[in-house]
């Protein structure tokens, strides 16, 4: 069985490295996007099992990128989690309302992060 | 955001308001002070009353004059009536005299008649006639007759004098010897003249009396219509004065009340944070000046409010950005430390593991600081809005206990929860109250040495719920009891722990105070501490 593929959208190189290494060490395949446009492109091309989406990105923000994914029938049903350092009160509700399937705030707790990713990937495979 | 009120209701109300009457507005626009306007109104009203009084007196004077005239006329009518009755009396007497001489043309018969009776009637006529000329003099009438009456009176006088002369001649003729042949014929001629004169006299007197009565009647009729006219004029004038005074009062008072109401409405709007409008007052008096000042105050407040709003927005944006910028590198710091600590990329030796723990706990400490600073800033900026709803205080306390139990067990501290069955649901922001409970409980567990205990209990005292977290820790020195609720103020023990932010109690204090409660600590050095906070339940208990 091919391991699940996860698209990580993150503009900070150190954080990208962290998420990629943790995910790969856990046994997932990863795709990396540094911008929103790139994220939409890669998601459309590869249909990953899960997208971890940063919100504050250099071009289009994560919410708009999500909108584009949802607007395209090829990517409309991809599970997408918000992975953001925007952790002010009410943000979680804002992201869930925007259509994200879940929300992880930075700094992440690695064991929680891994558990969450695993839950969503299994869910995706179950589907 | 500034609250925008809908103008529809206000407009409708304004249309119905007398304060928007054009006349009222015009009076408001008069460039005179309120004092001058009031003075004009009062003096104007007083002048109206005076004018009404003058008119009344004049009408009364006219009426009095007419009554006097009528009195004179009636006095004259009475005198002339007497004159007429005198004249009638003369005529009747004369008639008797003539009747007594029915057989005038038969001298024999005349001679047979007792002469004494005839003479008595003659004397009576003479005497009656004598009254008439005398009564035409003003002194006898008791008044001076007007020129119109004089014409009649002259005729009466002349006729009376004529009659007198004839009567004298009749008496002389009677006195003549009965056998004078010419006597009966002469007597007959004299009697005829006397009768004609008596008819004339009676007619003149009747004409005079009738003319006077007619004038009197005319005056009475005129008097009645003049009274009606005067009464109507007075009523109209009084009604006019009342209407004018009311109009004056209405216009003036509304030219004052209207602006005051508008200013009041505007001030109420300003008080509730609506700086969007100006007072609609066109007065050029003190109220106009007041309205202008209210508008200036409004503009100044609006400017300050906008500045404040913008400053507050900048602060919020700055805090959000700061939070984001600090969390981004913290993610790498904590993440990589965990990756190493979890040995995901290989073994670490004991020393490395210890250092990784230090990095992790420092990273987490930094994260707590960021969270607490953000929370505190929001509370201070008034941006924390409590989501007040009924919640179970017991559940909140139980959850707090569960959250610290792991650490407590590790540290050998026993945590107990004493429940009061009388307290169930209370009103408050559950998340914030849980934050306070957790803060107090984690502090208590942190400072209580192994073998000690922490107890959390809730009681209801004097209309408020009291939550007490008691520990058997080292206690707090008297001089620190107040200080520990201030930002970045920690006790010696706290500083040694190296994990508190120095913000937890400050934040708890503000959250409790936001709920209308109080927080304090009872402690003595070496005897443990009891942190207590209260929540009002007056009217909120369900």
Short mmCIF file of N, CA and C in Angstrom, two decimals, chain B residues 375-505:
data_model
loop_
_atom_site.label_atom_id
_atom_site.label_comp_id
_atom_site.label_asym_id
_atom_site.label_seq_id
_atom_site.Cartn_x
_atom_site.Cartn_y
_atom_site.Cartn_z
N UNK B 375 -3.75 38.22 26.10
CA UNK B 375 -5.00 38.23 26.89
C UNK B 375 -5.13 39.51 27.69
N UNK B 376 -4.02 39.82 28.39
CA UNK B 376 -4.02 40.99 29.26
C UNK B 376 -4.24 42.26 28.44
N UNK B 377 -3.59 42.35 27.29
CA UNK B 377 -3.74 43.53 26.44
C UNK B 377 -5.17 43.69 25.99
N UNK B 378 -5.76 42.56 25.68
CA UNK B 378 -7.15 42.63 25.21
C UNK B 378 -8.09 43.06 26.33
N UNK B 379 -7.85 42.53 27.52
CA UNK B 379 -8.70 42.93 28.64
C UNK B 379 -8.53 44.42 28.88
N UNK B 380 -7.26 44.88 28.85
CA UNK B 380 -7.01 46.30 29.13
C UNK B 380 -7.57 47.19 28.04
N UNK B 381 -7.58 46.71 26.81
CA UNK B 381 -8.11 47.52 25.71
C UNK B 381 -9.63 47.45 25.68
N UNK B 382 -10.21 46.71 26.62
CA UNK B 382 -11.67 46.59 26.65
C UNK B 382 -12.20 45.74 25.52
N UNK B 383 -11.32 44.91 24.96
CA UNK B 383 -11.75 44.10 23.81
C UNK B 383 -12.29 42.74 24.20
N UNK B 384 -12.22 42.46 25.51
CA UNK B 384 -12.76 41.17 25.93
C UNK B 384 -14.23 41.34 26.25
N UNK B 385 -15.04 40.67 25.48
CA UNK B 385 -16.46 40.74 25.77
C UNK B 385 -16.88 39.42 26.37
N UNK B 386 -17.39 39.48 27.59
CA UNK B 386 -17.78 38.24 28.26
C UNK B 386 -18.97 37.62 27.56
N UNK B 387 -18.87 36.33 27.37
CA UNK B 387 -20.03 35.61 26.82
C UNK B 387 -20.76 34.98 28.00
N UNK B 388 -21.62 35.77 28.59
CA UNK B 388 -22.27 35.34 29.83
C UNK B 388 -23.43 34.40 29.53
N UNK B 389 -23.37 33.24 30.16
CA UNK B 389 -24.43 32.24 30.00
C UNK B 389 -24.42 31.37 31.25
N UNK B 390 -25.54 30.74 31.54
CA UNK B 390 -25.53 29.86 32.72
C UNK B 390 -24.61 28.65 32.50
N UNK B 391 -23.81 28.34 33.50
CA UNK B 391 -22.96 27.14 33.39
C UNK B 391 -22.82 26.53 34.78
N UNK B 392 -22.40 25.28 34.80
CA UNK B 392 -22.27 24.57 36.07
C UNK B 392 -20.90 24.87 36.68
N UNK B 393 -20.93 25.52 37.82
CA UNK B 393 -19.68 25.86 38.50
C UNK B 393 -18.95 24.59 38.94
N UNK B 394 -19.70 23.58 39.38
CA UNK B 394 -19.08 22.32 39.82
C UNK B 394 -18.30 21.67 38.70
N UNK B 395 -18.92 21.69 37.51
CA UNK B 395 -18.24 21.09 36.36
C UNK B 395 -16.95 21.83 36.06
N UNK B 396 -17.03 23.17 36.13
CA UNK B 396 -15.85 23.98 35.85
C UNK B 396 -14.75 23.67 36.86
N UNK B 397 -15.13 23.53 38.14
CA UNK B 397 -14.13 23.22 39.17
C UNK B 397 -13.56 21.82 38.95
N UNK B 398 -14.44 20.89 38.59
CA UNK B 398 -14.00 19.50 38.37
C UNK B 398 -13.00 19.42 37.22
N UNK B 399 -13.32 20.17 36.15
CA UNK B 399 -12.42 20.17 34.99
C UNK B 399 -11.07 20.76 35.36
N UNK B 400 -11.09 21.83 36.19
CA UNK B 400 -9.84 22.44 36.65
C UNK B 400 -9.01 21.42 37.41
N UNK B 401 -9.69 20.71 38.28
CA UNK B 401 -9.00 19.70 39.09
C UNK B 401 -8.38 18.63 38.17
N UNK B 402 -9.15 18.18 37.19
CA UNK B 402 -8.65 17.16 36.26
C UNK B 402 -7.41 17.65 35.53
N UNK B 403 -7.45 18.95 35.14
CA UNK B 403 -6.33 19.50 34.37
C UNK B 403 -5.02 19.55 35.16
N UNK B 404 -5.12 19.75 36.49
CA UNK B 404 -3.87 19.84 37.27
C UNK B 404 -3.51 18.51 37.93
N UNK B 405 -4.41 17.51 37.81
CA UNK B 405 -4.20 16.27 38.57
C UNK B 405 -2.91 15.56 38.17
N UNK B 406 -2.62 15.56 36.88
CA UNK B 406 -1.43 14.84 36.41
C UNK B 406 -0.17 15.40 37.06
N UNK B 407 -0.07 16.73 36.98
CA UNK B 407 1.08 17.39 37.58
C UNK B 407 1.09 17.18 39.10
N UNK B 408 -0.08 17.27 39.74
CA UNK B 408 -0.18 17.13 41.19
C UNK B 408 0.27 15.73 41.62
N UNK B 409 -0.21 14.74 40.87
CA UNK B 409 0.16 13.37 41.20
C UNK B 409 1.67 13.19 41.10
N UNK B 410 2.21 13.76 40.02
CA UNK B 410 3.66 13.67 39.80
C UNK B 410 4.42 14.30 40.96
N UNK B 411 3.87 15.44 41.48
CA UNK B 411 4.55 16.18 42.55
C UNK B 411 4.17 15.68 43.93
N UNK B 412 3.27 14.70 43.99
CA UNK B 412 2.87 14.16 45.30
C UNK B 412 1.96 15.09 46.06
N UNK B 413 1.12 15.81 45.33
CA UNK B 413 0.19 16.73 45.98
C UNK B 413 -1.23 16.19 45.78
N UNK B 414 -1.98 16.23 46.88
CA UNK B 414 -3.35 15.72 46.79
C UNK B 414 -4.30 16.89 46.46
N UNK B 415 -5.14 16.69 45.43
CA UNK B 415 -6.09 17.76 45.07
C UNK B 415 -7.51 17.28 45.34
N UNK B 416 -8.25 18.06 46.12
CA UNK B 416 -9.63 17.68 46.44
C UNK B 416 -10.59 18.79 46.04
N UNK B 417 -11.82 18.37 45.81
CA UNK B 417 -12.86 19.32 45.42
C UNK B 417 -14.04 19.16 46.37
N UNK B 418 -14.31 20.18 47.18
CA UNK B 418 -15.43 20.13 48.12
C UNK B 418 -16.63 20.83 47.47
N UNK B 419 -17.65 20.03 47.22
CA UNK B 419 -18.80 20.60 46.50
C UNK B 419 -19.90 21.03 47.46
N UNK B 420 -20.52 22.17 47.18
CA UNK B 420 -21.68 22.65 47.94
C UNK B 420 -22.92 22.35 47.09
N UNK B 421 -23.80 21.46 47.57
CA UNK B 421 -24.94 21.05 46.74
C UNK B 421 -25.92 22.19 46.44
N UNK B 422 -25.80 23.31 47.22
CA UNK B 422 -26.72 24.42 46.99
C UNK B 422 -26.39 25.21 45.74
N UNK B 423 -25.15 25.07 45.29
CA UNK B 423 -24.75 25.85 44.12
C UNK B 423 -24.77 24.95 42.89
N UNK B 424 -25.47 25.39 41.88
CA UNK B 424 -25.43 24.61 40.65
C UNK B 424 -25.06 25.53 39.50
N UNK B 425 -26.07 25.97 38.77
CA UNK B 425 -25.79 26.83 37.62
C UNK B 425 -25.57 28.28 38.09
N UNK B 426 -24.53 28.91 37.54
CA UNK B 426 -24.37 30.34 37.78
C UNK B 426 -24.14 31.00 36.42
N UNK B 427 -24.34 32.32 36.37
CA UNK B 427 -24.17 33.03 35.10
C UNK B 427 -22.76 33.62 35.01
N UNK B 428 -22.14 33.46 33.87
CA UNK B 428 -20.79 34.00 33.68
C UNK B 428 -20.22 33.48 32.38
N UNK B 429 -19.02 33.94 32.06
CA UNK B 429 -18.34 33.46 30.86
C UNK B 429 -17.55 32.22 31.27
N UNK B 430 -18.07 31.05 30.94
CA UNK B 430 -17.51 29.79 31.45
C UNK B 430 -16.03 29.64 31.12
N UNK B 431 -15.67 29.98 29.87
CA UNK B 431 -14.28 29.79 29.46
C UNK B 431 -13.35 30.64 30.33
N UNK B 432 -13.76 31.89 30.60
CA UNK B 432 -12.92 32.81 31.39
C UNK B 432 -12.84 32.36 32.84
N UNK B 433 -13.98 31.91 33.37
CA UNK B 433 -13.97 31.45 34.76
C UNK B 433 -13.08 30.21 34.89
N UNK B 434 -13.17 29.34 33.87
CA UNK B 434 -12.31 28.14 33.92
C UNK B 434 -10.84 28.53 33.84
N UNK B 435 -10.56 29.59 33.08
CA UNK B 435 -9.19 30.08 32.97
C UNK B 435 -8.69 30.53 34.35
N UNK B 436 -9.56 31.23 35.10
CA UNK B 436 -9.19 31.72 36.43
C UNK B 436 -8.98 30.52 37.37
N UNK B 437 -9.94 29.58 37.34
CA UNK B 437 -9.84 28.40 38.22
C UNK B 437 -8.55 27.63 37.94
N UNK B 438 -8.28 27.43 36.64
CA UNK B 438 -7.07 26.68 36.28
C UNK B 438 -5.83 27.41 36.76
N UNK B 439 -5.83 28.74 36.58
CA UNK B 439 -4.66 29.53 36.99
C UNK B 439 -4.40 29.38 38.49
N UNK B 440 -5.49 29.50 39.29
CA UNK B 440 -5.31 29.41 40.75
C UNK B 440 -4.89 28.01 41.16
N UNK B 441 -5.53 27.00 40.52
CA UNK B 441 -5.20 25.61 40.87
C UNK B 441 -3.77 25.27 40.48
N UNK B 442 -3.33 25.69 39.29
CA UNK B 442 -1.98 25.33 38.87
C UNK B 442 -0.95 26.05 39.71
N UNK B 443 -1.26 27.29 40.12
CA UNK B 443 -0.36 28.00 41.04
C UNK B 443 -0.25 27.22 42.35
N UNK B 444 -1.42 26.80 42.88
CA UNK B 444 -1.44 26.11 44.17
C UNK B 444 -0.62 24.81 44.10
N UNK B 445 -0.85 24.05 43.02
CA UNK B 445 -0.13 22.77 42.87
C UNK B 445 1.38 23.03 42.74
N UNK B 446 1.69 24.09 41.97
CA UNK B 446 3.09 24.42 41.71
C UNK B 446 3.85 24.73 43.00
N UNK B 447 3.18 25.44 43.92
CA UNK B 447 3.88 25.90 45.12
C UNK B 447 3.73 24.98 46.33
N UNK B 448 2.92 23.92 46.16
CA UNK B 448 2.74 23.04 47.31
C UNK B 448 3.76 21.89 47.25
N UNK B 449 4.52 21.73 48.31
CA UNK B 449 5.54 20.67 48.31
C UNK B 449 4.89 19.28 48.38
N UNK B 450 5.67 18.28 48.03
CA UNK B 450 5.18 16.90 48.05
C UNK B 450 4.60 16.58 49.42
N UNK B 451 3.47 15.85 49.41
CA UNK B 451 2.82 15.49 50.68
C UNK B 451 1.78 16.50 51.10
N UNK B 452 1.76 17.64 50.42
CA UNK B 452 0.79 18.70 50.76
C UNK B 452 -0.53 18.45 50.04
N UNK B 453 -1.46 19.39 50.23
CA UNK B 453 -2.74 19.20 49.57
C UNK B 453 -3.30 20.54 49.09
N UNK B 454 -4.16 20.42 48.07
CA UNK B 454 -4.84 21.60 47.53
C UNK B 454 -6.34 21.27 47.55
N UNK B 455 -7.14 22.22 48.08
CA UNK B 455 -8.59 21.97 48.08
C UNK B 455 -9.31 23.15 47.42
N UNK B 456 -10.20 22.81 46.52
CA UNK B 456 -11.00 23.86 45.90
C UNK B 456 -12.44 23.68 46.34
N UNK B 457 -13.07 24.79 46.75
CA UNK B 457 -14.45 24.68 47.23
C UNK B 457 -15.24 25.90 46.78
N UNK B 458 -16.55 25.73 46.70
CA UNK B 458 -17.41 26.86 46.35
C UNK B 458 -18.49 26.98 47.40
N UNK B 459 -18.74 28.19 47.88
CA UNK B 459 -19.79 28.42 48.86
C UNK B 459 -20.58 29.64 48.44
N UNK B 460 -21.78 29.73 48.96
CA UNK B 460 -22.57 30.92 48.66
C UNK B 460 -22.66 31.78 49.90
N UNK B 461 -22.20 33.04 49.81
CA UNK B 461 -22.18 33.95 50.95
C UNK B 461 -22.74 35.29 50.52
N UNK B 462 -23.75 35.76 51.22
CA UNK B 462 -24.30 37.11 50.98
C UNK B 462 -24.53 37.41 49.50
N UNK B 463 -25.25 36.56 48.82
CA UNK B 463 -25.61 36.84 47.44
C UNK B 463 -24.46 36.73 46.46
N UNK B 464 -23.35 36.13 46.88
CA UNK B 464 -22.29 35.90 45.90
C UNK B 464 -21.71 34.51 46.10
N UNK B 465 -21.17 34.01 45.01
CA UNK B 465 -20.53 32.70 45.09
C UNK B 465 -19.05 32.91 45.35
N UNK B 466 -18.52 32.17 46.31
CA UNK B 466 -17.12 32.30 46.67
C UNK B 466 -16.39 31.02 46.29
N UNK B 467 -15.37 31.15 45.45
CA UNK B 467 -14.55 30.00 45.11
C UNK B 467 -13.22 30.17 45.82
N UNK B 468 -12.85 29.17 46.64
CA UNK B 468 -11.61 29.28 47.40
C UNK B 468 -10.67 28.15 47.01
N UNK B 469 -9.41 28.47 46.73
CA UNK B 469 -8.39 27.46 46.43
C UNK B 469 -7.36 27.54 47.56
N UNK B 470 -7.40 26.55 48.42
CA UNK B 470 -6.52 26.56 49.59
C UNK B 470 -5.38 25.56 49.41
N UNK B 471 -4.17 25.98 49.72
CA UNK B 471 -3.04 25.04 49.60
C UNK B 471 -2.28 25.00 50.92
N UNK B 472 -1.38 24.04 51.00
CA UNK B 472 -0.55 23.91 52.20
C UNK B 472 0.88 24.28 51.86
N UNK B 473 0.98 25.22 50.91
CA UNK B 473 2.30 25.65 50.45
C UNK B 473 3.01 26.55 51.44
N UNK B 474 4.05 27.25 50.95
CA UNK B 474 4.88 28.07 51.85
C UNK B 474 4.20 29.34 52.33
N UNK B 475 3.06 29.69 51.73
CA UNK B 475 2.40 30.93 52.15
C UNK B 475 3.06 32.14 51.52
N UNK B 476 2.44 33.28 51.74
CA UNK B 476 2.92 34.51 51.11
C UNK B 476 3.15 35.55 52.19
N UNK B 477 4.28 36.23 52.12
CA UNK B 477 4.59 37.26 53.11
C UNK B 477 3.58 38.39 53.01
N UNK B 478 3.28 38.99 54.17
CA UNK B 478 2.25 40.03 54.23
C UNK B 478 2.49 41.13 53.20
N UNK B 479 3.77 41.51 53.02
CA UNK B 479 4.05 42.64 52.11
C UNK B 479 3.82 42.28 50.64
N UNK B 480 3.69 40.98 50.36
CA UNK B 480 3.50 40.57 48.96
C UNK B 480 2.03 40.35 48.59
N UNK B 481 1.14 40.38 49.62
CA UNK B 481 -0.25 39.97 49.39
C UNK B 481 -0.94 40.79 48.30
N UNK B 482 -0.67 42.10 48.25
CA UNK B 482 -1.30 42.95 47.24
C UNK B 482 -0.53 42.89 45.92
N UNK B 483 0.76 42.89 46.05
CA UNK B 483 1.67 43.02 44.93
C UNK B 483 1.51 41.89 43.90
N UNK B 484 1.18 40.70 44.38
CA UNK B 484 1.19 39.55 43.48
C UNK B 484 0.10 39.61 42.41
N UNK B 485 -0.87 40.53 42.60
CA UNK B 485 -1.91 40.65 41.57
C UNK B 485 -1.52 41.64 40.47
N UNK B 486 -0.31 42.24 40.63
CA UNK B 486 0.14 43.18 39.60
C UNK B 486 0.98 42.44 38.56
N UNK B 487 1.06 43.04 37.36
CA UNK B 487 1.79 42.39 36.26
C UNK B 487 3.28 42.21 36.60
N UNK B 488 3.81 41.08 36.24
CA UNK B 488 5.23 40.74 36.37
C UNK B 488 5.73 40.84 37.80
N UNK B 489 4.82 40.68 38.78
CA UNK B 489 5.23 40.70 40.18
C UNK B 489 5.12 39.27 40.70
N UNK B 490 6.27 38.69 41.01
CA UNK B 490 6.23 37.32 41.53
C UNK B 490 6.91 37.27 42.88
N UNK B 491 6.52 36.26 43.66
CA UNK B 491 7.17 36.09 44.96
C UNK B 491 8.53 35.43 44.72
N UNK B 492 9.32 35.41 45.77
CA UNK B 492 10.63 34.76 45.70
C UNK B 492 10.47 33.33 45.18
N UNK B 493 9.46 32.65 45.78
CA UNK B 493 9.22 31.26 45.41
C UNK B 493 8.87 31.16 43.93
N UNK B 494 8.07 32.11 43.46
CA UNK B 494 7.65 32.11 42.06
C UNK B 494 8.83 32.30 41.14
N UNK B 495 9.70 33.23 41.51
CA UNK B 495 10.87 33.49 40.67
C UNK B 495 11.77 32.26 40.59
N UNK B 496 11.87 31.55 41.73
CA UNK B 496 12.70 30.35 41.75
C UNK B 496 12.15 29.26 40.83
N UNK B 497 10.82 29.23 40.72
CA UNK B 497 10.18 28.18 39.91
C UNK B 497 10.51 28.29 38.43
N UNK B 498 10.78 29.54 37.98
CA UNK B 498 11.18 29.80 36.60
C UNK B 498 10.14 29.39 35.56
N UNK B 499 8.91 29.23 35.99
CA UNK B 499 7.93 28.84 34.97
C UNK B 499 6.72 29.77 34.87
N UNK B 500 6.47 30.54 35.91
CA UNK B 500 5.32 31.45 35.85
C UNK B 500 5.65 32.66 34.96
N UNK B 501 4.62 33.28 34.44
CA UNK B 501 4.84 34.44 33.58
C UNK B 501 4.75 35.73 34.36
N UNK B 502 4.20 35.63 35.58
CA UNK B 502 3.99 36.86 36.33
C UNK B 502 2.77 37.61 35.83
N UNK B 503 2.01 36.94 35.00
CA UNK B 503 0.83 37.61 34.44
C UNK B 503 -0.48 36.90 34.81
N UNK B 504 -0.36 35.66 35.27
CA UNK B 504 -1.56 34.86 35.52
C UNK B 504 -2.52 35.48 36.51
N UNK B 505 -2.00 35.95 37.65
CA UNK B 505 -2.88 36.53 38.67
C UNK B 505 -3.43 37.87 38.22
#
